[in-house]
Short mmCIF file of C-alpha atoms and ligand atoms in Angstrom, two decimals:
data_model
loop_
_atom_site.label_atom_id
_atom_site.label_comp_id
_atom_site.label_asym_id
_atom_site.label_seq_id
_atom_site.Cartn_x
_atom_site.Cartn_y
_atom_site.Cartn_z
CA MET A 95 140.89 117.31 138.02
CA ARG A 96 137.09 117.11 138.01
CA ILE A 97 135.61 120.41 139.20
CA LEU A 98 131.98 121.23 139.88
CA VAL A 99 131.09 124.93 139.67
CA LEU A 100 128.06 126.14 141.61
CA ASN A 101 126.34 129.50 141.19
CA ALA A 102 123.58 129.75 143.78
CA GLY A 103 120.86 132.39 143.53
CA SER A 104 117.73 133.03 145.56
CA SER A 105 115.60 130.66 143.50
CA SER A 106 117.99 128.71 141.30
CA LEU A 107 121.23 126.75 141.41
CA LYS A 108 123.29 126.77 138.23
CA PHE A 109 125.96 124.10 137.85
CA ASN A 110 128.76 123.23 135.46
CA LEU A 111 131.11 120.26 135.53
CA PHE A 112 134.64 120.62 134.12
CA GLU A 113 137.65 118.40 133.59
CA MET A 114 140.54 120.77 134.19
CA SER A 115 144.31 120.63 134.04
CA PRO A 116 146.84 123.46 133.70
CA ASP A 117 146.85 122.97 129.93
CA SER A 118 143.42 121.64 129.07
CA GLU A 119 139.86 122.64 129.91
CA GLN A 120 136.75 120.67 129.07
CA ARG A 121 133.14 121.38 130.04
CA LEU A 122 131.45 118.02 130.64
CA ALA A 123 127.99 119.16 131.69
CA LYS A 124 125.92 122.18 132.61
CA GLY A 125 122.45 122.72 133.97
CA GLU A 126 120.21 124.52 136.38
CA VAL A 127 117.94 123.52 139.23
CA GLU A 128 115.05 125.95 139.28
CA ARG A 129 112.62 126.85 142.06
CA VAL A 130 115.05 125.76 144.74
CA SER A 131 113.22 125.09 148.01
CA GLY A 132 116.23 123.83 149.99
CA MET A 133 119.88 123.76 149.00
CA GLU A 134 120.33 120.14 150.11
CA ASP A 135 117.59 119.06 147.72
CA ALA A 136 119.07 121.22 145.00
CA ILE A 137 122.53 119.62 145.42
CA LYS A 138 120.92 116.20 145.36
CA SER A 139 119.19 117.13 142.13
CA VAL A 140 122.53 118.30 140.64
CA PHE A 141 124.08 114.91 141.36
CA ASP A 142 121.01 113.09 140.05
CA GLN A 143 121.42 115.03 136.81
CA LEU A 144 125.17 114.39 136.66
CA GLY A 145 124.83 110.66 137.33
CA ALA A 146 127.46 109.01 139.50
CA GLU A 147 130.15 111.62 138.83
CA THR A 148 133.15 111.86 141.10
CA VAL A 149 134.00 115.43 141.94
CA GLU A 150 137.37 116.39 143.40
CA ALA A 151 136.76 120.07 143.94
CA VAL A 152 133.89 122.56 143.98
CA GLY A 153 134.15 126.20 142.94
CA HIS A 154 131.53 128.60 144.25
CA ARG A 155 130.57 131.99 142.94
CA VAL A 156 130.38 134.22 146.02
CA VAL A 157 128.97 137.67 145.41
CA HIS A 158 130.47 139.77 148.21
CA GLY A 159 134.07 139.52 149.39
CA GLY A 160 134.02 142.99 150.97
CA ASP A 161 137.47 144.14 152.02
CA LEU A 162 138.24 140.68 153.44
CA PHE A 163 138.84 138.71 150.25
CA HIS A 164 140.96 140.11 147.45
CA GLN A 165 141.25 136.90 145.49
CA SER A 166 139.85 133.38 145.24
CA VAL A 167 140.49 131.21 148.30
CA ILE A 168 140.04 127.65 149.54
CA ILE A 169 137.13 127.71 151.98
CA ASP A 170 138.01 126.79 155.57
CA ALA A 171 136.20 127.65 158.81
CA GLU A 172 137.65 131.16 158.87
CA VAL A 173 136.68 131.91 155.26
CA GLU A 174 133.21 130.51 155.93
CA LYS A 175 132.88 132.90 158.88
CA GLY A 176 134.08 135.82 156.76
CA ILE A 177 131.53 135.13 154.00
CA ASP A 178 128.86 134.82 156.67
CA GLU A 179 129.81 138.18 158.22
CA LEU A 180 129.65 139.81 154.80
CA SER A 181 126.03 138.68 154.44
CA VAL A 182 124.95 141.99 155.97
CA LEU A 183 126.42 143.72 152.91
CA ALA A 184 124.80 141.27 150.44
CA PRO A 185 121.72 139.82 152.15
CA LEU A 186 120.21 138.77 148.81
CA HIS A 187 123.29 136.83 147.71
CA ASN A 188 125.89 135.69 150.25
CA PRO A 189 123.51 133.58 152.37
CA HIS A 190 122.58 131.50 149.29
CA ASN A 191 126.25 131.11 148.32
CA LEU A 192 127.03 129.92 151.82
CA GLU A 193 124.11 127.52 151.88
CA ALA A 194 125.34 125.97 148.62
CA TYR A 195 128.83 125.61 150.14
CA ARG A 196 127.48 123.87 153.24
CA ALA A 197 125.23 121.53 151.26
CA ALA A 198 128.10 120.63 148.91
CA ARG A 199 130.44 120.05 151.87
CA ASP A 200 127.93 117.68 153.46
CA ARG A 201 127.50 115.81 150.21
CA LEU A 202 131.22 115.77 149.32
CA PRO A 203 133.19 115.83 152.58
CA GLY A 204 136.46 114.95 150.80
CA ALA A 205 136.30 117.65 148.10
CA ILE A 206 138.21 120.94 148.32
CA GLN A 207 135.91 123.93 147.98
CA VAL A 208 136.93 127.32 146.66
CA ALA A 209 135.21 130.71 146.81
CA VAL A 210 135.52 133.00 143.79
CA PHE A 211 134.31 136.52 144.56
CA ASP A 212 132.45 138.91 142.31
CA THR A 213 134.06 141.85 144.09
CA ALA A 214 137.70 140.70 143.99
CA PHE A 215 138.57 142.02 140.51
CA HIS A 216 137.63 145.52 141.68
CA ARG A 217 140.04 145.54 144.64
CA THR A 218 142.25 147.82 142.50
CA LEU A 219 139.74 150.69 142.41
CA PRO A 220 141.52 153.85 143.55
CA ALA A 221 140.09 155.64 146.58
CA CYS A 222 138.80 158.48 144.41
CA ALA A 223 136.57 155.94 142.59
CA TYR A 224 135.44 153.91 145.60
CA ALA A 225 134.80 156.72 148.10
CA TYR A 226 131.32 158.18 148.30
CA GLY A 227 131.08 161.83 149.32
CA LEU A 228 129.87 160.89 152.81
CA PRO A 229 131.12 161.61 156.33
CA TRP A 230 134.55 160.05 156.83
CA GLU A 231 133.45 157.61 159.57
CA PHE A 232 130.90 156.08 157.21
CA LEU A 233 133.82 154.91 155.11
CA THR A 234 136.28 154.00 157.84
CA GLU A 235 133.95 152.56 160.49
CA LYS A 236 130.86 151.45 158.62
CA LYS A 237 132.70 150.40 155.42
CA ILE A 238 130.30 152.30 153.21
CA ARG A 239 132.19 152.44 149.93
CA ARG A 240 131.93 151.23 146.39
CA TYR A 241 132.98 147.57 146.01
CA GLY A 242 131.77 146.73 142.49
CA PHE A 243 130.41 143.36 141.31
CA HIS A 244 130.36 141.14 138.18
CA GLY A 245 134.13 141.04 138.56
CA ILE A 246 134.26 137.42 137.41
CA SER A 247 132.65 138.36 134.09
CA HIS A 248 134.67 141.56 133.54
CA ARG A 249 137.83 139.64 134.37
CA TYR A 250 136.95 136.77 132.01
CA VAL A 251 136.04 138.89 128.96
CA SER A 252 139.05 141.19 129.36
CA TRP A 253 141.33 138.17 129.63
CA ARG A 254 139.66 136.50 126.61
CA PHE A 255 139.96 139.58 124.41
CA ALA A 256 143.66 139.96 125.18
CA GLN A 257 144.27 136.22 124.75
CA LEU A 258 142.69 136.31 121.27
CA HIS A 259 145.25 138.96 120.33
CA GLY A 260 148.21 137.13 121.85
CA LYS A 261 148.56 139.82 124.53
CA THR A 262 147.59 140.38 128.13
CA ARG A 263 144.99 142.59 129.74
CA ALA A 264 147.82 144.90 130.80
CA ASP A 265 148.32 145.93 127.16
CA TYR A 266 144.95 147.67 126.86
CA ARG A 267 142.55 150.25 128.21
CA MET A 268 139.22 148.44 128.03
CA ILE A 269 135.60 149.33 128.70
CA THR A 270 133.62 146.14 129.32
CA CYS A 271 129.81 146.18 129.43
CA HIS A 272 128.20 143.16 131.12
CA LEU A 273 124.53 143.48 130.19
CA GLY A 274 122.40 140.61 131.51
CA ASN A 275 119.67 140.59 134.14
CA GLY A 276 122.17 142.45 136.27
CA CYS A 277 124.21 145.01 134.34
CA SER A 278 127.48 146.81 134.94
CA VAL A 279 130.22 148.63 133.05
CA CYS A 280 133.89 148.44 134.02
CA ALA A 281 136.90 150.60 133.16
CA ILE A 282 139.99 148.38 133.01
CA ASP A 283 143.15 150.44 132.71
CA ARG A 284 146.10 148.32 131.62
CA GLY A 285 144.86 145.29 133.50
CA LYS A 286 143.35 146.94 136.55
CA SER A 287 139.72 147.66 137.25
CA ILE A 288 139.79 151.37 138.05
CA ASP A 289 136.06 152.03 138.09
CA THR A 290 132.81 150.13 137.73
CA SER A 291 129.17 151.11 137.81
CA MET A 292 127.94 148.89 140.68
CA GLY A 293 128.79 150.19 144.13
CA PHE A 294 128.23 149.27 147.76
CA THR A 295 125.63 146.81 146.50
CA PRO A 296 124.75 145.54 143.00
CA LEU A 297 121.98 148.15 142.90
CA GLU A 298 124.05 151.13 141.75
CA GLY A 299 124.76 152.12 138.18
CA LEU A 300 122.93 150.92 135.11
CA ILE A 301 119.20 150.36 134.78
CA MET A 302 118.85 146.56 135.02
CA GLY A 303 116.17 143.91 134.50
CA ALA A 304 114.44 144.59 137.80
CA ARG A 305 116.95 146.77 139.68
CA SER A 306 116.85 150.53 139.60
CA GLY A 307 120.49 151.50 139.09
CA ASP A 308 121.46 155.04 140.12
CA VAL A 309 118.79 156.87 142.13
CA ASP A 310 119.20 160.05 144.17
CA ALA A 311 119.48 158.93 147.82
CA GLY A 312 117.26 161.93 148.59
CA ALA A 313 114.40 160.33 146.66
CA ILE A 314 114.65 157.18 148.77
CA LEU A 315 114.70 159.23 152.00
CA HIS A 316 111.65 161.13 150.75
CA LEU A 317 109.75 157.87 150.15
CA ILE A 318 110.60 156.70 153.68
CA THR A 319 109.87 159.93 155.53
CA HIS A 320 107.03 161.48 153.52
CA GLU A 321 105.36 158.52 151.84
CA CYS A 322 105.90 156.22 154.84
CA ILE A 323 107.10 153.34 152.69
CA ALA A 324 108.84 150.77 154.90
CA PRO A 325 112.54 150.17 154.12
CA SER A 326 111.84 146.46 153.60
CA LEU A 327 109.27 147.30 150.92
CA LEU A 328 111.69 149.72 149.28
CA LEU A 329 114.40 147.07 149.28
CA ARG A 330 112.06 144.80 147.38
CA ALA A 331 110.86 147.55 145.05
CA LEU A 332 114.40 148.68 144.17
CA ASN A 333 115.64 145.13 143.57
CA SER A 334 112.64 143.35 142.10
CA SER A 335 110.16 145.75 140.54
CA SER A 336 112.34 148.57 139.23
CA GLY A 337 114.58 148.83 136.18
CA LEU A 338 113.20 147.61 132.86
CA MET A 339 110.37 145.88 134.73
CA GLY A 340 109.35 148.96 136.69
CA LEU A 341 109.58 151.44 133.83
CA SER A 342 107.82 149.28 131.24
CA GLY A 343 105.30 147.43 133.41
CA VAL A 344 105.77 144.65 130.83
CA SER A 345 108.71 142.45 131.81
CA ASN A 346 112.31 142.38 133.00
CA ASP A 347 113.25 140.52 129.83
CA MET A 348 114.69 142.68 127.07
CA ARG A 349 113.17 140.45 124.37
CA ASP A 350 109.65 141.08 125.71
CA LEU A 351 110.34 144.81 125.82
CA GLN A 352 111.57 144.86 122.24
CA ARG A 353 108.39 143.08 121.11
CA ALA A 354 106.19 145.43 123.14
CA ALA A 355 108.02 148.54 121.91
CA GLY A 356 107.70 147.20 118.36
CA SER A 357 103.94 147.07 118.72
CA GLY A 358 103.72 150.63 120.01
CA ASN A 359 104.02 150.31 123.79
CA ASP A 360 105.41 153.72 124.86
CA ARG A 361 106.54 152.63 128.32
CA ALA A 362 108.50 149.72 126.86
CA ARG A 363 110.10 152.18 124.41
CA LEU A 364 111.03 154.51 127.27
CA ALA A 365 112.51 151.63 129.29
CA ILE A 366 114.75 150.62 126.37
CA ASP A 367 115.77 154.24 125.66
CA ALA A 368 116.58 154.89 129.33
CA PHE A 369 118.54 151.63 129.53
CA CYS A 370 120.65 152.46 126.46
CA TYR A 371 121.15 156.09 127.48
CA ARG A 372 122.48 155.07 130.88
CA VAL A 373 124.99 152.62 129.36
CA ARG A 374 126.12 155.31 126.90
CA LYS A 375 126.59 157.77 129.75
CA TYR A 376 128.84 155.35 131.65
CA ILE A 377 130.87 154.59 128.52
CA GLY A 378 131.48 158.35 128.21
CA ALA A 379 132.44 158.56 131.87
CA TYR A 380 134.97 155.75 131.56
CA LEU A 381 136.48 157.24 128.41
CA ALA A 382 137.15 160.26 130.59
CA ALA A 383 138.43 158.10 133.47
CA MET A 384 141.08 156.49 131.22
CA ASN A 385 141.69 159.37 128.79
CA GLY A 386 140.29 157.15 125.99
CA ALA A 387 140.06 153.41 125.46
CA ASP A 388 141.55 150.80 123.14
CA VAL A 389 138.43 148.64 122.93
CA LEU A 390 134.75 148.57 123.93
CA ILE A 391 133.45 145.08 124.75
CA PHE A 392 129.87 143.82 125.12
CA ALA A 393 128.98 140.65 127.08
CA GLY A 394 126.02 139.10 128.97
CA GLY A 395 122.62 137.99 127.68
CA ILE A 396 121.74 141.39 126.22
CA GLY A 397 125.29 142.40 125.31
CA GLU A 398 125.85 139.16 123.38
CA ASN A 399 122.44 138.69 121.77
CA ALA A 400 120.75 142.03 121.17
CA PRO A 401 122.29 143.84 118.15
CA VAL A 402 119.59 146.52 118.15
CA ILE A 403 120.40 147.42 121.76
CA ARG A 404 124.15 147.51 121.06
CA ALA A 405 123.46 149.80 118.09
CA GLU A 406 121.26 152.11 120.17
CA ILE A 407 123.90 152.31 122.92
CA CYS A 408 126.63 153.22 120.44
CA ALA A 409 124.49 155.62 118.38
CA GLY A 410 125.93 159.11 118.46
CA LEU A 411 129.28 158.06 119.91
CA ASP A 412 131.15 158.57 116.62
CA GLY A 413 132.45 161.87 117.99
CA LEU A 414 134.25 159.82 120.64
CA GLY A 415 135.63 157.30 118.14
CA ILE A 416 133.00 154.57 118.52
CA THR A 417 130.88 153.31 115.62
CA ILE A 418 129.34 149.93 114.92
CA ASP A 419 129.43 148.12 111.60
CA GLU A 420 125.81 147.20 110.79
CA ASN A 421 126.51 143.88 109.08
CA ALA A 422 129.01 142.64 111.64
CA ASN A 423 126.68 143.70 114.44
CA GLU A 424 123.78 141.65 113.00
CA SER A 425 125.79 138.40 112.78
CA ASP A 426 124.46 135.83 115.23
CA SER A 427 127.80 134.07 115.77
CA ARG A 428 128.45 132.66 119.25
CA GLU A 429 132.16 133.44 118.97
CA PRO A 430 134.06 136.51 120.10
CA ARG A 431 133.81 138.95 117.20
CA GLN A 432 134.55 142.50 116.17
CA ILE A 433 131.43 144.53 115.40
CA GLY A 434 132.99 147.96 114.92
CA LYS A 435 136.25 149.01 113.27
CA SER A 436 136.24 152.59 114.51
CA SER A 437 139.27 154.15 116.18
CA ILE A 438 137.99 152.47 119.36
CA PRO A 439 137.15 148.97 118.09
CA VAL A 440 133.91 147.43 119.35
CA TRP A 441 133.72 143.72 120.21
CA VAL A 442 131.27 141.12 121.46
CA VAL A 443 133.03 138.63 123.75
CA PRO A 444 130.73 135.95 125.19
CA THR A 445 131.35 135.65 128.91
CA ASP A 446 132.04 132.38 130.72
CA GLU A 447 132.03 133.01 134.44
CA GLU A 448 131.87 129.30 135.23
CA LEU A 449 135.04 128.55 133.30
CA LEU A 450 136.90 131.25 135.18
CA ILE A 451 135.62 129.88 138.50
CA ALA A 452 136.82 126.40 137.50
CA ARG A 453 140.22 127.82 136.55
CA ASP A 454 140.58 129.71 139.83
CA THR A 455 139.54 126.59 141.75
CA MET A 456 142.21 124.53 140.05
CA ARG A 457 144.83 127.24 140.52
CA CYS A 458 144.07 127.58 144.24
CA ILE A 459 144.56 123.84 144.65
CA LEU A 460 147.75 123.64 142.55
CA HIS A 461 149.15 126.94 143.94
CA ILE A 462 149.26 128.52 140.46
CA PRO A 463 148.98 132.34 140.58
CA HIS A 464 145.72 133.85 139.26
CA ASP A 465 145.87 136.10 136.21
P1 ADP B 1401 121.97 136.69 134.10
O1 ADP B 1401 122.43 138.07 134.47
O2 ADP B 1401 120.82 136.20 134.95
O3 ADP B 1401 123.08 135.70 133.91
P2 ADP B 1401 121.80 136.76 131.23
O4 ADP B 1401 123.22 137.22 131.07
O5 ADP B 1401 121.43 135.43 130.71
O6 ADP B 1401 121.27 136.91 132.70
O7 ADP B 1401 120.89 137.86 130.51
C1 ADP B 1401 119.51 137.84 130.55
C2 ADP B 1401 119.00 138.98 129.67
O8 ADP B 1401 119.46 138.78 128.33
C3 ADP B 1401 117.47 139.06 129.61
O9 ADP B 1401 117.07 140.42 129.74
C4 ADP B 1401 117.18 138.59 128.20
O10 ADP B 1401 116.07 139.24 127.68
C5 ADP B 1401 118.40 139.07 127.45
N1 ADP B 1401 118.51 138.37 126.18
C6 ADP B 1401 118.86 137.09 125.95
N2 ADP B 1401 118.79 136.82 124.61
C7 ADP B 1401 118.39 137.95 124.00
C8 ADP B 1401 118.12 138.32 122.64
N3 ADP B 1401 118.26 137.46 121.64
N4 ADP B 1401 117.71 139.59 122.41
C9 ADP B 1401 117.55 140.48 123.41
N5 ADP B 1401 117.79 140.19 124.69
C10 ADP B 1401 118.21 138.96 124.99
#
């Protein structure tokens, strides 16, 4: 079955083409359309790049499934409406995902389309982890709670680690760190996500490329009421000019920060230190949440490619059973690999969100249960 996977962002459309069957998986092509002006043009450009490929099904990454979607689903009119309604919770993401769906449907009227949600893996969060300490009606009526994101990546790397060991996710307590432009940590207790650092939106938790991560809500209220900063400006500031970018003033790209810090830029140094400290703090929190862990896993652009950052995150965690082996950590292999043999082993497991979306798409169509 030929499956096209689309991951639509605000300014880019990433695509992958797979040939999938229940017992074989092959990636045929991958690419990205940048500076997307309209989704129809972007889809046209995808097919221009693919040549005259026939596509039987399309899998879409959809960021917010709210409390409507607990697993991947074939998109019909009702699902489309649901994703649309959830746009209020993810105004920077869901509208683009929906636009990609509609453009693909117009281009491929005969293809089955499937939505794979970034929130779905976290549906197992217990109430004590998803409830904010807010008035009860905020939770029950306004649905203000922690949803968690990056579930596709946390689910993929936890599956991959277990698969490499001939086991299942349910055999382990795992802490998975997805560190890319967006960053989150997840506590996976014997197969179930029981806590994760992103919350109601992908803004909570770690310091990210351009997103703030955790900030006292009181500070935001202060900026609105006393500094008269409009909420729309704050939305942009918190999502696009905070995090590594905001602290350093240099870039949202960790490589630029490492270069700048190396040549003595103090703000770049602070940004890196604050980034690593925040990840370390969440690892500690999730060790407490699960009464320990059987493995710590790094993934994402930074998690997979930045040994110095991994080392800084894990520095001083030997008291909790986490140390990194310097030589293994420096290896630039692309494969899943162990980088620490401490009582809690440390691994790098390259993520592959697109492959998981292709798998879910196939399974929805063939009625095979998801793992
Ligand atoms: P996205 O979240 O958009 O999918 P990625 O997972 O590709 O992003 O991660 C992008 C981040 O990974 C950027 O901050 C980039 O600097 C960082 N990165 C990629 N390669 C390296 C590297 N060799 N060293 C340090 N950081 C890296």
